Coordinates of C-alpha atoms and ligand atoms in Angstrom, one line a residue:
M1 CA 0.0 0.1 0.0
G2 CA 1.1 3.5 -0.8
E3 CA 1.7 5.5 2.4
P4 CA 0.2 9.0 1.8
L5 CA 2.5 11.9 2.8
G6 CA -0.4 14.1 4.0
F7 CA -3.9 15.4 3.4
R8 CA -3.5 18.7 1.6
C9 CA -6.3 21.5 1.8
V10 CA -7.3 22.4 -1.8
G11 CA -8.1 25.9 -0.5
C12 CA -5.3 27.1 1.8
G13 CA -2.6 24.5 0.8
R14 CA -1.9 23.5 4.4
T15 CA -0.9 19.8 4.7
Y16 CA -2.2 17.8 7.6
R17 CA -0.8 14.5 8.6
P18 CA -2.5 11.4 7.0
W19 CA -5.8 10.6 8.6
G20 CA -5.6 13.6 10.8
H21 CA -9.0 14.8 9.6
D22 CA -11.7 12.6 8.1
Y23 CA -13.2 15.2 5.9
L24 CA -12.3 19.0 5.6
C25 CA -9.8 21.5 6.5
P26 CA -11.1 23.1 9.7
D27 CA -9.9 26.4 8.6
C28 CA -11.5 26.6 5.1
G29 CA -14.7 24.5 5.6
P30 CA -17.0 23.2 3.0
V31 CA -16.0 23.0 -0.7
A32 CA -12.8 25.5 -0.1
G33 CA -11.5 23.0 2.5
A34 CA -11.7 19.7 0.5
L35 CA -8.6 17.6 1.3
D36 CA -6.4 15.9 -1.2
V37 CA -4.2 13.0 -0.4
V38 CA -0.7 13.5 -1.6
Y39 CA 2.0 10.9 -1.9
D40 CA 5.8 11.0 -2.3
Y41 CA 5.7 11.5 -6.1
P42 CA 9.6 12.4 -6.4
A43 CA 10.4 9.1 -4.5
F44 CA 8.3 7.1 -7.0
A45 CA 9.9 9.0 -10.0
R46 CA 13.4 8.3 -8.7
G47 CA 12.9 4.7 -7.8
G48 CA 10.2 3.7 -10.3
I49 CA 6.8 2.5 -9.6
E50 CA 5.2 -0.8 -10.4
F51 CA 1.6 -1.8 -10.3
P52 CA 1.5 -5.5 -9.2
R53 CA -1.0 -7.8 -10.8
V54 CA -2.8 -8.9 -7.7
G55 CA -4.5 -11.8 -9.3
K56 CA -7.7 -10.0 -10.2
S57 CA -8.5 -7.2 -12.4
S58 CA -9.5 -4.3 -10.2
L59 CA -8.4 -0.9 -9.1
W60 CA -6.5 -2.4 -6.1
R61 CA -3.6 -3.1 -8.4
Y62 CA -2.8 0.7 -8.3
D63 CA -1.9 -0.1 -4.6
P64 CA 1.2 2.2 -4.6
L65 CA -1.0 5.2 -5.2
L66 CA -3.9 4.4 -3.0
P67 CA -4.4 5.4 0.6
V68 CA -5.7 2.1 1.8
G69 CA -4.6 -1.6 1.0
E70 CA -6.6 -4.4 -0.6
E71 CA -6.7 -6.3 2.7
F72 CA -9.5 -3.8 3.8
A73 CA -11.5 -4.1 0.5
V74 CA -14.8 -5.8 0.2
P75 CA -15.2 -8.6 -2.5
L76 CA -17.1 -6.6 -4.9
R77 CA -15.1 -5.7 -7.8
S78 CA -14.4 -2.1 -8.7
G79 CA -12.4 -1.0 -11.7
G80 CA -11.0 -3.1 -14.4
T81 CA -13.6 -1.9 -16.8
P82 CA -13.1 -2.0 -20.5
L83 CA -11.8 0.7 -23.0
Y84 CA -13.6 0.3 -26.2
A85 CA -12.0 1.8 -29.6
L86 CA -14.7 3.4 -32.0
P87 CA -12.7 3.7 -35.2
H88 CA -15.7 4.4 -37.4
L89 CA -17.1 7.2 -35.3
A90 CA -13.6 8.5 -34.9
Q91 CA -13.2 8.7 -38.7
E92 CA -16.6 10.3 -39.2
L93 CA -15.7 13.0 -36.6
G94 CA -12.4 13.6 -38.2
L95 CA -10.6 12.3 -34.9
G96 CA -7.3 10.5 -34.8
G97 CA -8.8 8.1 -32.3
L98 CA -11.9 7.8 -30.1
W99 CA -12.3 5.5 -27.1
L100 CA -15.1 4.9 -24.5
K101 CA -14.1 3.9 -21.0
D102 CA -17.1 2.0 -20.0
D103 CA -17.7 2.4 -16.3
T104 CA -21.3 1.3 -16.7
L105 CA -19.8 -2.1 -16.1
H106 CA -19.5 -1.9 -12.5
P107 CA -21.3 -4.0 -9.8
T108 CA -23.9 -1.4 -9.0
G109 CA -23.9 0.1 -12.6
S110 CA -21.9 3.4 -12.3
C111 CA -18.3 4.9 -11.9
K112 CA -19.3 5.7 -8.2
D113 CA -18.1 2.1 -7.3
R114 CA -14.5 3.4 -7.6
G115 CA -14.8 6.1 -4.9
T116 CA -17.0 3.8 -2.8
A117 CA -14.5 0.9 -2.9
V118 CA -11.7 3.0 -1.5
T119 CA -14.0 4.9 1.0
V120 CA -15.4 1.6 2.4
A121 CA -12.0 0.1 2.7
A122 CA -10.9 3.2 4.6
A123 CA -13.9 3.0 7.0
R124 CA -12.9 -0.6 7.7
R125 CA -9.4 0.4 8.3
L126 CA -10.6 3.2 10.5
G127 CA -13.0 0.9 12.3
R128 CA -16.1 3.0 11.5
P129 CA -19.1 1.0 12.2
A130 CA -21.7 2.7 9.8
L131 CA -21.7 4.4 6.5
A132 CA -23.8 7.1 5.1
C133 CA -24.1 9.5 2.0
A134 CA -26.1 12.0 0.2
S135 CA -26.6 11.4 -3.5
T136 CA -28.5 12.0 -6.7
G137 CA -28.8 8.3 -6.8
N138 CA -25.6 6.6 -7.9
A139 CA -23.3 7.2 -5.0
A140 CA -26.1 6.1 -2.9
S141 CA -26.7 2.7 -4.7
S142 CA -23.0 2.2 -4.9
L143 CA -22.5 2.8 -1.2
A144 CA -25.5 0.7 -0.3
G145 CA -24.1 -2.3 -2.4
F146 CA -20.6 -2.1 -0.9
A147 CA -22.0 -1.6 2.7
A148 CA -24.0 -4.8 2.2
A149 CA -20.9 -6.6 1.0
A150 CA -19.1 -5.2 4.0
G151 CA -22.0 -6.3 6.2
V152 CA -22.3 -2.8 8.0
P153 CA -25.4 -0.6 8.2
C154 CA -25.9 2.2 5.7
Y155 CA -27.9 5.4 5.7
I156 CA -28.9 7.1 2.5
F157 CA -30.2 10.4 1.7
V158 CA -31.7 10.9 -1.9
P159 CA -33.9 13.6 -3.3
K160 CA -37.3 12.2 -3.7
G161 CA -37.0 12.8 -7.5
A162 CA -34.3 10.0 -7.8
P163 CA -35.1 7.6 -10.8
S164 CA -37.0 4.6 -9.5
A165 CA -34.3 2.0 -10.5
K166 CA -31.7 3.7 -8.4
V167 CA -34.1 3.6 -5.5
A168 CA -34.8 0.0 -6.2
Q169 CA -31.2 -0.8 -5.8
L170 CA -31.1 0.8 -2.3
V171 CA -34.1 -1.1 -1.2
A172 CA -32.7 -4.4 -2.5
Y173 CA -29.2 -3.7 -0.8
G174 CA -31.0 -3.2 2.4
A175 CA -30.0 0.3 3.1
T176 CA -31.9 2.6 5.4
V177 CA -33.2 5.2 2.9
F178 CA -34.4 8.6 3.6
R179 CA -36.2 10.1 0.5
V180 CA -36.0 13.8 1.0
D181 CA -38.8 16.0 0.0
G182 CA -36.3 18.5 -1.6
T183 CA -33.4 18.8 -4.0
Y184 CA -30.1 16.9 -3.8
D185 CA -28.7 20.1 -2.3
E186 CA -31.0 19.8 0.5
A187 CA -30.5 16.0 0.9
Y188 CA -26.8 16.7 1.1
T189 CA -27.1 19.2 3.9
L190 CA -29.4 16.9 5.8
A191 CA -27.0 13.9 5.5
L192 CA -24.0 16.0 6.9
A193 CA -26.2 16.9 9.9
A194 CA -27.1 13.4 10.3
C195 CA -23.5 12.1 10.0
E196 CA -22.4 14.6 12.7
K197 CA -25.1 13.5 15.1
F198 CA -24.9 9.9 14.7
G199 CA -21.2 9.4 13.8
W200 CA -21.8 7.7 10.5
Y201 CA -18.8 7.6 8.0
N202 CA -19.8 10.2 5.2
R203 CA -18.9 9.1 1.6
S204 CA -20.6 12.2 0.1
D205 CA -18.8 14.0 -2.6
G206 CA -16.7 16.9 -1.6
Q207 CA -16.5 15.7 2.1
N208 CA -14.5 12.6 1.9
P209 CA -11.1 12.6 0.5
M210 CA -11.2 8.9 -0.2
V211 CA -13.7 9.4 -3.0
V212 CA -11.4 11.1 -5.4
E213 CA -8.6 8.5 -4.6
G214 CA -10.9 5.8 -6.0
N215 CA -12.3 8.0 -8.9
K216 CA -8.6 8.8 -10.1
T217 CA -8.1 5.1 -11.0
A218 CA -10.3 5.4 -14.2
A219 CA -7.4 7.7 -15.6
F220 CA -4.8 5.1 -14.5
E221 CA -6.6 2.3 -16.3
V222 CA -7.0 4.2 -19.5
A223 CA -3.4 5.3 -19.7
E224 CA -2.2 1.8 -19.0
E225 CA -4.5 0.4 -21.6
L226 CA -3.1 2.8 -24.1
G227 CA 0.5 1.7 -23.3
W228 CA 1.2 4.8 -21.1
E229 CA 0.6 7.1 -24.2
V230 CA -2.1 9.5 -22.9
P231 CA -4.9 10.7 -25.3
D232 CA -5.1 14.3 -26.3
F233 CA -8.4 14.9 -24.7
A234 CA -10.4 13.3 -21.9
L235 CA -14.2 14.2 -21.3
V236 CA -16.3 13.3 -18.5
S237 CA -19.7 14.7 -17.2
V238 CA -19.7 16.9 -14.1
G239 CA -22.1 17.4 -11.2
D240 CA -20.3 17.8 -7.9
G241 CA -16.9 17.7 -9.7
S242 CA -15.4 14.7 -7.8
V243 CA -15.3 12.5 -10.8
V244 CA -13.6 15.0 -13.2
A245 CA -11.3 16.1 -10.3
G246 CA -10.3 12.4 -9.8
I247 CA -9.8 11.8 -13.4
A248 CA -7.5 15.0 -13.9
K249 CA -5.6 14.0 -10.8
G250 CA -5.0 10.6 -11.9
F251 CA -3.4 11.6 -15.2
R252 CA -1.4 14.2 -13.3
E253 CA -0.1 11.6 -10.9
L254 CA 1.1 9.3 -13.5
R255 CA 3.2 12.2 -15.0
M256 CA 4.6 13.1 -11.7
V257 CA 5.7 9.5 -11.0
G258 CA 7.3 9.3 -14.5
L259 CA 5.1 6.7 -16.1
T260 CA 3.7 9.1 -18.8
D261 CA 5.2 12.1 -20.5
G262 CA 2.1 14.4 -20.6
V263 CA -1.6 14.7 -19.5
P264 CA -4.6 15.0 -21.6
A265 CA -6.7 18.2 -21.6
V266 CA -9.5 17.2 -19.3
Y267 CA -12.9 18.6 -20.1
G268 CA -15.8 18.6 -17.9
V269 CA -19.2 18.4 -19.5
Q270 CA -22.2 19.8 -17.7
A271 CA -25.9 20.2 -18.6
E272 CA -26.8 23.8 -19.7
G273 CA -29.4 23.9 -16.8
A274 CA -26.9 22.9 -14.1
A275 CA -23.6 24.4 -15.0
A276 CA -22.2 25.8 -11.7
V277 CA -18.8 24.3 -12.1
A278 CA -18.4 25.7 -15.6
E279 CA -19.2 29.1 -14.3
A280 CA -16.9 28.6 -11.4
H281 CA -14.1 27.9 -14.0
A282 CA -15.1 30.9 -16.1
R283 CA -14.5 33.0 -12.9
L284 CA -11.0 31.4 -12.3
R285 CA -10.1 32.3 -15.7
R286 CA -11.1 35.8 -15.3
G287 CA -9.1 36.1 -12.1
E288 CA -12.3 36.3 -10.0
P289 CA -13.1 34.4 -6.9
V290 CA -14.2 30.8 -7.7
L291 CA -16.6 30.4 -4.6
P292 CA -19.2 30.4 -3.9
A293 CA -20.4 28.2 -6.9
R294 CA -24.2 27.9 -7.1
G295 CA -26.7 28.0 -9.8
E296 CA -29.9 26.5 -11.1
A297 CA -30.2 22.6 -11.2
R298 CA -32.5 21.7 -14.2
T299 CA -31.7 18.8 -16.5
I300 CA -33.0 15.4 -17.4
A301 CA -29.5 14.1 -16.5
D302 CA -30.3 13.3 -12.8
S303 CA -26.7 12.5 -11.9
I304 CA -25.5 15.9 -12.8
R305 CA -28.5 17.8 -11.5
V306 CA -26.4 19.6 -8.9
G307 CA -27.1 23.3 -8.1
E308 CA -24.4 23.6 -5.3
P309 CA -21.6 21.5 -6.4
R310 CA -19.7 20.3 -3.4
D311 CA -16.2 19.7 -5.0
A312 CA -16.2 22.8 -7.3
L313 CA -12.9 24.2 -6.3
R314 CA -11.0 20.9 -6.5
A315 CA -12.7 20.4 -9.9
V316 CA -11.7 23.7 -11.6
R317 CA -8.2 23.6 -10.1
E318 CA -7.6 20.0 -11.3
V319 CA -9.1 20.8 -14.8
A320 CA -7.1 23.9 -15.3
A321 CA -3.9 22.1 -14.3
T322 CA -4.3 19.7 -17.3
G323 CA -4.9 22.8 -19.6
G324 CA -8.6 21.6 -20.1
G325 CA -11.9 23.3 -19.4
F326 CA -15.6 22.9 -19.3
T327 CA -18.6 22.9 -21.7
A328 CA -22.3 22.7 -21.2
V329 CA -24.9 20.9 -23.4
G330 CA -28.5 20.9 -23.7
D331 CA -30.9 18.0 -22.7
R332 CA -31.7 17.4 -26.4
E333 CA -28.1 16.9 -27.1
I334 CA -27.8 14.6 -24.1
V335 CA -30.7 12.4 -25.2
G336 CA -29.2 12.3 -28.8
A337 CA -25.9 11.2 -27.2
V338 CA -27.7 8.3 -25.3
Q339 CA -29.2 7.0 -28.5
E340 CA -26.1 7.4 -30.6
L341 CA -23.9 5.7 -28.0
A342 CA -26.3 2.7 -27.8
R343 CA -26.7 2.5 -31.5
R344 CA -23.1 3.0 -32.7
A345 CA -21.2 1.3 -29.7
G346 CA -23.6 -0.9 -28.1
V347 CA -23.2 1.0 -24.8
F348 CA -26.4 1.9 -23.2
A349 CA -25.8 4.9 -20.9
E350 CA -27.9 7.0 -18.6
P351 CA -28.1 10.5 -19.7
S352 CA -25.4 11.7 -17.4
G353 CA -23.2 8.9 -18.7
A354 CA -23.6 9.8 -22.4
A355 CA -23.3 13.4 -22.0
P356 CA -19.5 13.5 -22.8
L357 CA -20.5 12.5 -26.5
A358 CA -22.6 15.6 -26.7
G359 CA -19.8 17.6 -25.2
L360 CA -17.4 16.2 -27.8
R361 CA -19.6 17.4 -30.6
R362 CA -19.8 20.8 -29.0
L363 CA -16.1 21.1 -28.7
L364 CA -15.3 19.8 -32.1
A365 CA -17.9 22.4 -33.5
E366 CA -16.3 25.3 -31.8
G367 CA -12.8 24.2 -32.8
T368 CA -11.6 23.5 -29.2
I369 CA -10.8 19.9 -30.2
P370 CA -9.0 19.9 -33.5
R371 CA -9.2 17.5 -36.2
G372 CA -7.0 14.4 -35.7
A373 CA -7.1 14.6 -32.0
R374 CA -7.3 11.4 -29.8
V375 CA -10.2 11.5 -27.5
V376 CA -11.3 9.4 -24.5
L377 CA -15.0 9.5 -23.3
F378 CA -15.6 8.4 -19.8
I379 CA -19.0 6.8 -19.8
T380 CA -20.0 6.9 -16.2
G381 CA -23.4 5.2 -15.6
S382 CA -25.7 2.6 -17.0
G383 CA -28.9 3.3 -19.1
L384 CA -30.7 0.7 -17.0
K385 CA -30.6 3.0 -14.0
D386 CA -32.9 5.5 -15.8
P387 CA -34.2 3.7 -18.9
Q388 CA -36.7 6.4 -19.9
G389 CA -34.4 9.2 -19.5
G390 CA -32.6 8.8 -22.8
L391 CA -35.4 7.4 -25.1
A392 CA -37.2 10.6 -25.8
G393 CA -38.3 10.6 -29.4
L394 CA -38.1 6.8 -29.9
Q395 CA -41.2 4.6 -30.6
E396 CA -42.3 2.0 -28.3
P397 CA -42.2 -1.4 -30.1
P398 CA -45.6 -2.4 -31.5
V399 CA -47.4 -5.6 -30.0
I400 CA -48.3 -8.2 -32.6
P401 CA -50.4 -11.4 -32.6
P402 CA -48.3 -14.6 -32.3
D403 CA -48.3 -15.4 -36.1
L404 CA -45.8 -15.1 -38.9
R405 CA -47.9 -13.1 -41.1
A406 CA -48.0 -10.4 -38.5
V407 CA -44.1 -10.3 -38.7
E408 CA -44.2 -10.0 -42.4
E409 CA -46.7 -7.2 -42.3
A410 CA -44.6 -5.3 -39.5
L411 CA -41.7 -5.6 -41.7
G412 CA -43.5 -3.8 -44.4
Ligands
PLP501 C1 -21.8 11.0 -10.1 C2 -21.9 11.0 -11.6 C3 -21.4 11.8 -12.5 C4 -20.7 13.2 -12.0 O1 -19.8 13.1 -11.0 P1 -19.6 14.3 -10.0 O2 -18.5 13.8 -9.1 O3 -20.8 14.5 -9.3 O4 -19.2 15.4 -10.8 C5 -21.6 11.7 -13.8 N1 -22.3 10.6 -14.3 C6 -22.8 9.7 -13.5 C7 -23.4 8.6 -14.1 C8 -22.6 9.8 -12.2 O5 -23.2 8.9 -11.3
ZN502 ZN1 -7.6 25.0 4.3

């Protein structure tokens, strides 16, 4: 296991001793005081770093750059998801290469299982008896699944508008579920208060530094699969900002330890109706204060329907460090991306999971991504989690009588 050097505050830069604080820098507080786990990168660069094959394909093989060892992990697999090349679509779009990182193929169906795996292992290492989080749905189902595998109680706060399939997962996994009559942002605040009162270990984005440590392994896997040749651009959708921050951090760490020569420009894709992180990044570029980051939260893409992004500062800093940026796309474009991904690649994503394809088309049209570029899209959540969300405009299949003539007629 990698021994972290410290937990560094994203806002003031102060570094605390590892495990000195569970959540935030006490001086800087929420969002500004998110803690970042740092390792001895120069030592790895000098001495070399190896990722041992641990017998199974999971994120635990990146042990040297993780804060907790596999001995604390629950058996559910996290990481080791496929990277698919899409040469035909690449050619059509004038790209030098296009890949999908298919993180829908996780035990609970979303990329959240990366951050959860590391967080739950940390809870076991620290001896925390109960887990909790607020979530638009996926972090909740992920935590509920891993808590079930760990055999520990789990308390979940979701907005009452969370898609029914995600709530079904929570119920199946046996979590104690609070459906909050309010927004995700309100559920988040309530979960914080409950964790403080009852002593539950909080997995919520922007609170727990372990989440980003898991999220970053998606970048490790992409770079490794491409033979440590990083792509030119990496696109991922953004709600709170913890996933994009992790991916940018992962690529940066690989360069710092000497495994890769560069980092891709990481672009965060938001929905036009929920673009507070993109706006925060625009302020950073104008030299204005990044925080507070707040805005409206209206989109069909429920996993990125966030009005008060809890990891906004970390996200804009990490993205800026890669030379990347943010874009925002409309719901119509997101639905188009769900259908195009399903039909062209055989990957059925929920709207938030497909949004990077809509972002790619935007960034190509405005010339931010040039012809010939090599691009990776991170596909973060399965379409089965919100099957209606992406199907607008498609016809329901007709019902026919059970005879062959009806088939012939239907075929026209
Ligand atoms: C959580 C999630 C995101 C965004 O991650 P944030 O850390 O909230 O920015 C994107 N897509 C899916 C499917 C998610 O579950
Ligand atoms: Zn601080």
